[in-house]
Amino acid sequence: MSQTFDLIVIGAGPGGYIAAIRAAQLGMKVGCVEQWRNPRGEAALGGTCLNVGCIPSKALLASSEMFESMQHDAADHGISVKGASVDVAKMMSRKDGIVGKMTKGIEFLFRKNKITWLKGHGRLTGTRDGRFLVEVSGEGDAVSCDAAQVILATGSKARHLPSIPVDNQLICDNEGALAIGEVPKRLGVIGAGVIGLELGSVWRRLGSEVTILEALPEFLAAADEAVRKEAWKQFTKQGLAIHLGARIGEVTRSGKGLSIAWTDSAGAAQTLECDRLIVSVGRVPNTDGLGLDAVGLATDARGFIPVDEGCRTAVPGIWAVGDVVRGPMLAHKAEDEGVMVAELIAGQKPHIDYNCIPWVIYTSPEIAWVGQTEQQLKAAGRSFKSGQFPFAANGRALGTGASAGFVRVLACDTTDEVLGVHIVASNASDLIAEAVLAMEFKASAEDIGRICHPHPSLSEVMREAALAATDNRALNG
Ligand code: NAD
């Protein structure tokens, strides 16, 4: 049986499912291919983000933060909590429930927008009469579909190290690390990037002794210098043992755990004994069995599908979005590309300013930024001024007991245009949205400083940092 569509989207993660919805809103007949199966063997929409990424990790983040604040912060509020303990199985089942609600939510959105979910693996098989052919296999007989346009949104998968086989039991990638059945006494993490720091923090809060081994000599090299220093101070104070410039050697089983031979930055041989290991050394684009060659496409040397600024591949009518193309591997970047491509297909003229895509690291405190860092501005020879304001001087932050961190605004020396905003704070992921809006509208630091902000709120720190960047005139600092 063959099915005909205006648009076939391959992949139903944030890039693909959002592209499918926007295209359906614009009147297209859309089929979306997705092969994901959850641990119960059921087909599921949502991709990595909803099933084994952003959403489940935020559920565990909240549970582990609640446990930590009961043990360490409640007493400051005059609340005594005795005998707090962790039921990991219940915590995991709460997380699984949230994932289930979210993935079912997308099924509802597909029905509402009359999008056909093509369950199985999608593969390009060629063209016929100017239309693209996609074979969907996995559920019963393979089905052949065709469409005038195709969006490839197949995402990415965890990068593994050749000598460290991931079994998602003892040695985990992001998937296994979100399903560990009991709190490991000693947890090793390879890679101090977003996933390593985020999941290392979750398990530390639940009681693990966490050691992170990072290959680079610098901590969080992509972040602004001031943020890097503050984050290092906060994370090491919390008890994360982070070793930079580490070279990983042999990993062997020892008893019920693992023994990791590594060399420190001074060249000395070291051994890390741990009960579990998380390998979080980046992700690679996923193009397995996609049939790119059948339509004359190929990946670049790093495995990405080459696209232009409008996510057009070399074959007109085939587009690619999200982790499978250049740019940061972030769900919100994939979503925006999905919307852009659907609107381009519909003849509209959307545009993404990649400089205005925010970055977030969900540690505690969180880290978020948008635009340029101090290092990038200096390297570009751009003259700038900066303003910084601490949460320790904000009444709301003191009231909630989360007063670590600051907002830092970088603005053009001559025009006062905001060039970058960098936040370390408990709610940085929400606070950064104001800075993104400001930068999209080419606001000046003074513009942010002149806008009324609610009191008492954490957002006042954004205003104070903007005022600090505008002639050093913070009001409360
Ligand atoms: P990452 O690129 O953030 O960090 C990987 C780290 O591992 C780097 O610091 C790298 O230097 C280090 N590393 C690489 N090889 C190593 C080795 N052999 N030994 C020791 N260290 C080594 O990658 P990640 O943390 O795995 O995350 C993957 C992707 O997922 C990222 O691109 C990220 O943007 C995305 N993601 C984003 C979020 C978010 O937005 N909060 C959350 C999760 C994942």
XYZ file of C-alpha atoms and ligand atoms in Angstrom:
521
model
C 0.000 0.000 0.000
C 1.425 3.389 -0.927
C 0.591 6.671 0.798
C 0.947 10.116 -0.721
C 1.733 13.297 1.224
C 2.689 16.917 0.605
C 5.425 16.527 3.204
C 7.107 13.573 4.919
C 9.099 14.327 8.066
C 11.543 11.618 9.147
C 11.942 11.770 12.935
C 9.493 12.981 15.579
C 11.825 14.662 18.072
C 11.485 18.400 18.780
C 12.734 19.280 15.272
C 10.518 16.804 13.415
C 7.269 16.852 15.375
C 7.219 20.661 15.514
C 7.935 20.862 11.760
C 5.049 18.426 11.157
C 2.626 20.462 13.286
C 3.594 23.810 11.709
C 3.292 22.328 8.195
C -0.148 20.909 9.042
C -1.217 24.315 10.397
C -0.184 25.752 7.016
C -2.482 23.322 5.200
C -0.108 20.551 4.184
C -0.934 16.846 4.268
C 1.849 15.529 6.494
C 3.240 12.081 7.323
C 5.814 11.787 10.114
C 7.977 8.661 10.401
C 9.114 7.597 13.876
C 10.596 4.280 15.006
C 11.148 4.934 18.751
C 10.015 2.258 21.220
C 9.920 2.909 24.943
C 11.214 0.333 27.483
C 7.736 -1.309 27.505
C 8.088 -1.888 23.763
C 5.427 0.670 22.842
C 5.911 3.025 19.899
C 6.506 6.570 21.156
C 6.823 10.049 19.685
C 9.114 12.805 21.020
C 12.609 11.465 20.240
C 15.585 11.794 22.572
C 14.359 15.004 24.231
C 11.096 13.616 25.539
C 12.071 9.980 26.047
C 15.670 9.956 27.297
C 16.847 13.583 27.416
C 15.539 16.967 28.465
C 12.226 15.896 30.007
C 13.193 12.859 32.142
C 16.394 14.579 33.295
C 14.402 17.592 34.527
C 12.119 15.281 36.508
C 15.111 13.697 38.274
C 16.675 17.121 38.720
C 13.622 18.310 40.642
C 13.434 15.140 42.782
C 17.119 15.263 43.682
C 16.960 19.014 44.447
C 14.000 18.425 46.736
C 15.916 15.702 48.604
C 18.981 17.899 48.952
C 17.067 20.921 50.177
C 15.241 18.800 52.773
C 18.572 17.641 54.124
C 20.531 20.878 53.921
C 18.252 23.886 53.522
C 15.025 23.123 55.401
C 16.677 23.685 58.794
C 17.526 27.291 57.790
C 13.778 27.887 57.372
C 13.100 26.499 60.841
C 11.738 23.277 59.388
C 13.105 20.031 60.691
C 13.000 16.996 58.457
C 14.003 13.709 59.999
C 14.654 10.435 58.260
C 14.407 11.707 54.659
C 15.253 8.837 52.370
C 15.203 8.102 48.659
C 13.005 5.503 46.985
C 14.755 5.399 43.599
C 12.130 3.107 42.048
C 9.346 5.585 42.917
C 11.428 8.525 41.696
C 11.985 6.699 38.381
C 8.325 5.831 38.039
C 7.339 9.514 38.585
C 9.841 10.406 35.831
C 8.438 7.694 33.536
C 4.924 8.995 34.179
C 5.929 12.503 33.066
C 7.581 11.095 29.927
C 4.424 9.090 29.192
C 2.202 12.175 29.549
C 4.415 14.238 27.263
C 4.742 11.603 24.527
C 0.993 10.885 24.609
C 0.524 14.658 24.340
C 2.283 14.627 20.973
C 0.088 11.762 19.788
C -2.893 13.988 20.653
C -1.352 16.911 18.747
C -0.800 14.653 15.714
C -4.464 13.594 15.759
C -5.607 17.207 16.243
C -3.519 18.373 13.264
C -4.386 15.295 11.149
C -0.738 14.240 10.868
C -0.230 10.577 9.924
C 2.232 8.828 12.224
C 4.124 6.336 10.057
C 5.450 3.869 12.635
C 8.816 2.350 11.774
C 12.148 3.199 10.199
C 12.111 5.720 7.340
C 14.491 5.367 4.417
C 14.793 7.417 1.258
C 14.638 5.064 -1.728
C 14.747 7.465 -4.682
C 12.433 9.652 -6.742
C 9.501 9.073 -9.085
C 7.871 11.767 -11.252
C 9.671 14.465 -9.262
C 8.443 13.135 -5.919
C 10.559 11.608 -3.157
C 9.996 7.981 -2.180
C 10.283 6.967 1.468
C 10.038 3.360 2.640
C 8.748 2.812 6.169
C 9.654 -0.565 7.656
C 9.350 -2.162 11.058
C 5.656 -2.829 11.599
C 4.498 -5.646 9.315
C 5.194 -5.171 5.613
C 7.289 -2.201 4.514
C 5.117 0.682 3.279
C 6.158 2.911 0.414
C 5.207 6.599 0.686
C 5.861 9.593 -1.508
C 5.909 13.341 -1.026
C 6.898 16.519 -2.817
C 8.987 17.621 0.183
C 10.963 15.737 2.850
C 12.385 17.025 6.136
C 15.140 14.920 7.708
C 15.012 15.314 11.495
C 16.735 12.135 12.660
C 18.623 13.719 15.567
C 21.745 12.385 17.219
C 22.994 9.528 19.353
C 25.484 9.390 22.206
C 29.119 9.239 21.141
C 30.795 6.214 22.703
C 34.512 5.691 23.273
C 35.832 2.644 21.351
C 37.487 0.999 24.370
C 34.596 1.623 26.805
C 31.561 -0.428 25.723
C 28.312 1.076 27.022
C 25.918 -1.581 28.399
C 23.624 0.914 30.168
C 24.033 -1.170 33.324
C 27.520 -0.557 34.697
C 28.626 1.809 31.949
C 25.890 4.226 30.907
C 25.284 6.917 28.329
C 22.460 9.456 28.842
C 19.863 6.701 28.470
C 21.178 4.384 31.196
C 22.127 7.292 33.459
C 18.420 8.243 33.654
C 17.394 4.742 34.718
C 19.925 3.693 37.369
C 18.037 1.506 39.848
C 19.841 2.477 43.059
C 22.085 5.315 44.176
C 25.652 4.261 43.301
C 28.066 4.850 46.178
C 30.831 5.976 43.815
C 29.900 7.362 40.403
C 32.478 8.097 37.717
C 31.692 10.443 34.820
C 33.764 10.877 31.657
C 33.236 14.342 30.155
C 32.394 17.542 32.066
C 29.986 18.850 29.430
C 26.283 19.594 29.811
C 25.172 15.979 30.361
C 28.067 15.024 32.654
C 27.554 18.048 34.895
C 23.774 17.759 34.894
C 23.540 14.029 35.628
C 26.624 14.036 37.867
C 24.843 16.701 39.962
C 21.602 14.669 40.091
C 23.343 11.588 41.504
C 25.545 13.640 43.852
C 22.426 15.195 45.375
C 20.987 11.704 45.855
C 24.112 10.671 47.766
C 26.756 9.458 45.267
C 30.403 10.403 45.541
C 30.918 11.830 42.030
C 34.230 12.123 40.162
C 34.250 13.741 36.713
C 37.182 13.264 34.341
C 37.414 15.881 31.591
C 39.887 15.773 28.704
C 40.150 19.524 28.123
C 42.422 21.646 30.310
C 39.670 24.285 30.622
C 36.346 23.975 32.416
C 33.202 24.771 30.337
C 35.318 26.289 27.586
C 32.292 27.601 25.624
C 30.923 29.693 28.508
C 31.852 33.257 29.456
C 35.003 33.506 31.593
C 33.159 34.934 34.622
C 30.527 32.184 34.415
C 33.167 29.464 34.184
C 34.894 30.714 37.346
C 31.627 30.983 39.309
C 30.405 27.571 38.132
C 33.705 25.930 39.082
C 33.503 27.550 42.535
C 29.899 26.409 43.090
C 30.235 22.850 41.768
C 33.456 22.019 43.592
C 32.009 23.510 46.814
C 29.023 21.171 46.405
C 31.400 18.213 46.328
C 31.776 17.350 42.638
C 35.383 16.230 42.151
C 36.282 17.486 38.660
C 39.662 16.691 37.114
C 40.638 18.651 33.996
C 43.219 17.577 31.413
C 42.484 13.898 32.154
C 43.494 11.170 29.702
C 41.397 8.030 30.017
C 43.201 4.681 29.832
C 41.881 1.191 30.340
C 38.535 0.535 32.005
C 38.332 -2.871 33.683
C 35.752 -4.648 35.796
C 36.770 -4.859 39.438
C 34.474 -6.787 41.724
C 30.971 -5.446 41.176
C 32.305 -2.137 39.906
C 34.862 -0.638 37.564
C 38.437 0.489 37.697
C 39.402 3.351 35.386
C 43.060 4.012 34.697
C 43.665 7.661 33.828
C 46.505 10.147 33.584
C 46.179 13.538 35.283
C 47.191 16.914 33.832
C 50.665 16.571 35.384
C 51.187 13.237 33.629
C 50.815 11.097 36.760
C 49.041 7.739 36.517
C 45.803 7.578 38.536
C 43.050 5.041 39.137
C 39.380 5.743 39.747
C 37.345 2.992 41.369
C 33.604 3.400 40.906
C 30.350 1.443 41.029
C 28.900 3.014 37.880
C 30.291 5.055 35.039
C 28.540 7.639 32.855
C 30.137 8.340 29.477
C 29.045 11.794 28.300
C 31.563 12.821 25.661
C 29.236 14.432 23.125
C 26.741 13.234 20.548
C 26.984 12.330 16.858
C 24.413 12.916 14.106
C 22.143 9.995 13.340
C 21.888 9.041 9.664
C 21.915 5.232 10.003
C 19.990 3.536 7.179
C 18.519 6.838 5.992
C 19.232 6.185 2.312
C 20.855 9.559 1.629
C 22.735 8.106 -1.374
C 19.447 7.095 -3.040
C 18.677 10.795 -3.603
C 22.278 11.925 -4.212
C 23.023 13.248 -0.719
C 26.014 12.515 1.527
C 27.136 13.505 5.016
C 30.145 15.748 5.665
C 33.371 14.520 7.324
C 31.792 14.832 10.802
C 28.645 12.943 9.842
C 26.288 15.949 9.526
C 23.954 16.512 6.587
C 25.213 19.733 4.938
C 22.568 22.514 4.765
C 22.454 26.257 4.079
C 21.155 28.896 6.499
C 17.592 27.936 5.512
C 18.197 24.205 6.256
C 18.107 23.343 2.506
C 20.193 20.300 1.556
C 21.921 20.026 -1.835
C 18.732 18.415 -3.236
C 15.879 20.921 -3.695
C 12.827 19.662 -1.785
C 14.864 17.820 0.857
C 15.552 19.739 4.058
C 17.307 18.793 7.313
C 16.911 20.246 10.813
C 18.096 19.780 14.399
C 21.000 17.675 15.691
C 21.614 16.082 12.283
C 22.813 19.456 10.884
C 25.398 22.083 11.936
C 24.887 24.261 14.986
C 24.274 23.516 18.642
C 22.544 20.239 19.554
C 19.707 21.916 21.440
C 16.019 20.994 21.325
C 14.851 24.612 20.992
C 17.216 25.211 18.049
C 15.743 22.113 16.354
C 12.184 23.354 16.994
C 12.919 26.767 15.488
C 14.482 25.155 12.420
C 11.420 22.901 12.073
C 9.088 25.906 12.087
C 11.346 27.812 9.675
C 11.428 24.974 7.131
C 7.661 24.398 7.249
C 7.130 28.120 6.615
C 9.742 28.220 3.812
C 7.958 25.308 2.107
C 4.710 27.281 2.424
C 6.338 30.255 0.673
C 6.822 32.428 3.748
C 10.078 34.239 4.600
C 11.104 33.163 8.114
C 14.614 33.663 9.460
C 16.635 32.403 12.430
C 19.267 34.563 14.101
C 21.579 31.831 15.415
C 23.312 34.400 17.640
C 20.050 34.633 19.593
C 19.731 30.931 20.434
C 20.116 30.569 24.190
C 22.298 27.941 25.870
C 21.291 26.319 29.145
C 23.042 23.906 31.485
C 20.678 22.490 34.088
C 23.038 22.306 37.021
C 22.308 23.879 40.378
C 22.627 26.813 40.060
C 21.690 26.746 36.386
C 23.842 28.362 33.717
C 22.339 30.150 30.720
C 23.591 32.553 28.126
C 22.765 34.150 24.816
C 24.913 36.026 22.298
C 28.646 36.567 22.612
C 31.025 35.786 25.469
C 33.764 38.176 26.597
C 36.351 35.886 24.949
C 34.485 35.955 21.614
C 34.151 39.757 21.651
C 37.842 40.187 22.453
C 38.825 37.735 19.688
C 36.661 39.707 17.232
C 38.313 42.974 18.349
C 34.937 44.404 19.353
C 34.966 47.077 22.057
C 32.412 46.429 24.766
C 31.454 47.302 28.317
C 30.047 45.007 30.970
C 27.723 45.165 33.948
C 27.309 42.444 36.553
C 24.911 42.119 39.475
C 24.791 39.373 42.134
C 21.692 37.487 43.288
C 23.063 37.854 46.845
C 21.813 41.484 46.712
C 18.284 40.495 45.593
C 15.562 40.117 48.211
C 13.653 37.402 46.369
C 16.777 35.271 45.930
C 17.593 35.632 49.627
C 14.006 34.733 50.495
C 14.113 31.512 48.505
C 17.600 30.686 49.759
C 19.015 30.471 46.221
C 21.254 33.524 46.150
C 24.316 32.106 44.349
C 25.374 33.560 41.030
C 24.883 36.709 38.978
C 23.704 38.240 35.703
C 26.362 39.700 33.436
C 25.437 41.967 30.518
C 27.900 42.740 27.740
C 27.014 45.748 25.579
C 28.593 47.630 22.694
C 30.840 50.425 23.934
C 29.534 52.947 21.418
C 25.882 52.012 20.712
C 24.999 50.290 24.033
C 23.447 47.375 22.043
C 23.280 44.202 24.124
C 25.836 41.748 22.710
C 25.618 38.956 25.257
C 23.942 38.072 28.547
C 25.363 35.441 30.913
C 23.565 34.086 33.940
C 24.447 31.744 36.792
C 21.328 31.393 38.948
C 18.753 28.940 40.219
C 16.284 29.988 37.490
C 18.709 30.976 34.729
C 16.793 28.920 32.126
C 13.718 31.124 32.591
C 15.532 34.416 33.173
C 17.489 34.151 29.913
C 14.264 34.479 27.869
C 14.142 38.232 28.599
C 17.678 38.632 27.270
C 16.815 36.649 24.119
C 13.836 38.926 23.483
C 15.978 42.004 24.078
C 18.648 40.836 21.659
C 16.118 39.818 18.978
C 14.787 43.394 19.150
C 18.331 44.819 19.149
C 17.734 46.407 22.541
C 20.347 48.503 24.295
C 21.382 47.807 27.895
C 19.617 51.057 28.802
C 16.363 49.700 27.268
C 16.419 46.760 29.724
C 17.325 49.126 32.554
C 14.352 51.402 31.772
C 11.763 48.580 31.683
C 9.687 48.089 34.841
C 10.503 44.711 36.436
C 8.298 43.119 39.109
C 9.432 43.415 42.722
C 10.450 41.271 44.440
C 11.597 38.982 41.657
C 14.782 37.432 40.357
C 14.268 39.363 37.118
C 15.311 42.559 38.906
C 18.882 41.251 38.763
C 18.703 41.396 34.942
C 17.664 45.038 35.156
C 20.387 45.874 37.675
C 23.076 44.194 35.527
C 21.823 46.170 32.499
C 21.958 49.381 34.549
C 25.463 48.440 35.684
C 26.447 48.138 32.010
C 24.824 51.542 31.341
C 27.196 54.011 32.983
C 27.668 51.780 36.029
C 24.386 52.908 37.583
C 22.912 49.835 39.309
C 20.473 51.125 41.928
C 20.919 48.489 44.614
C 24.568 47.654 44.189
P 29.298 18.077 25.486
O 29.908 18.352 24.165
O 28.524 19.115 26.172
O 30.454 17.638 26.511
C 31.298 16.566 26.287
C 32.551 16.766 27.122
O 33.315 15.576 27.081
C 33.446 17.879 26.598
O 33.787 18.748 27.649
C 34.654 17.129 26.053
O 35.860 17.868 26.153
C 34.673 15.897 26.941
N 35.345 14.746 26.355
C 35.292 14.330 25.067
N 36.043 13.202 24.920
C 36.564 12.918 26.136
C 37.409 11.888 26.634
N 37.876 10.912 25.830
N 37.748 11.908 27.931
C 37.280 12.878 28.760
N 36.489 13.882 28.337
C 36.128 13.896 27.049
O 28.490 16.727 25.279
P 27.420 15.992 26.207
O 27.485 16.512 27.594
O 27.632 14.547 25.974
O 26.063 16.453 25.553
C 25.804 16.107 24.197
C 24.993 17.136 23.464
O 23.687 17.153 23.962
C 25.592 18.503 23.547
O 25.836 18.957 22.248
C 24.522 19.317 24.208
O 24.378 20.570 23.588
C 23.261 18.479 24.122
N 22.515 18.607 25.375
C 22.056 19.816 25.756
C 21.414 19.958 26.973
C 20.941 21.289 27.421
O 20.637 22.122 26.643
N 20.883 21.542 28.703
C 21.264 18.882 27.814
C 21.750 17.666 27.397
C 22.392 17.553 26.172
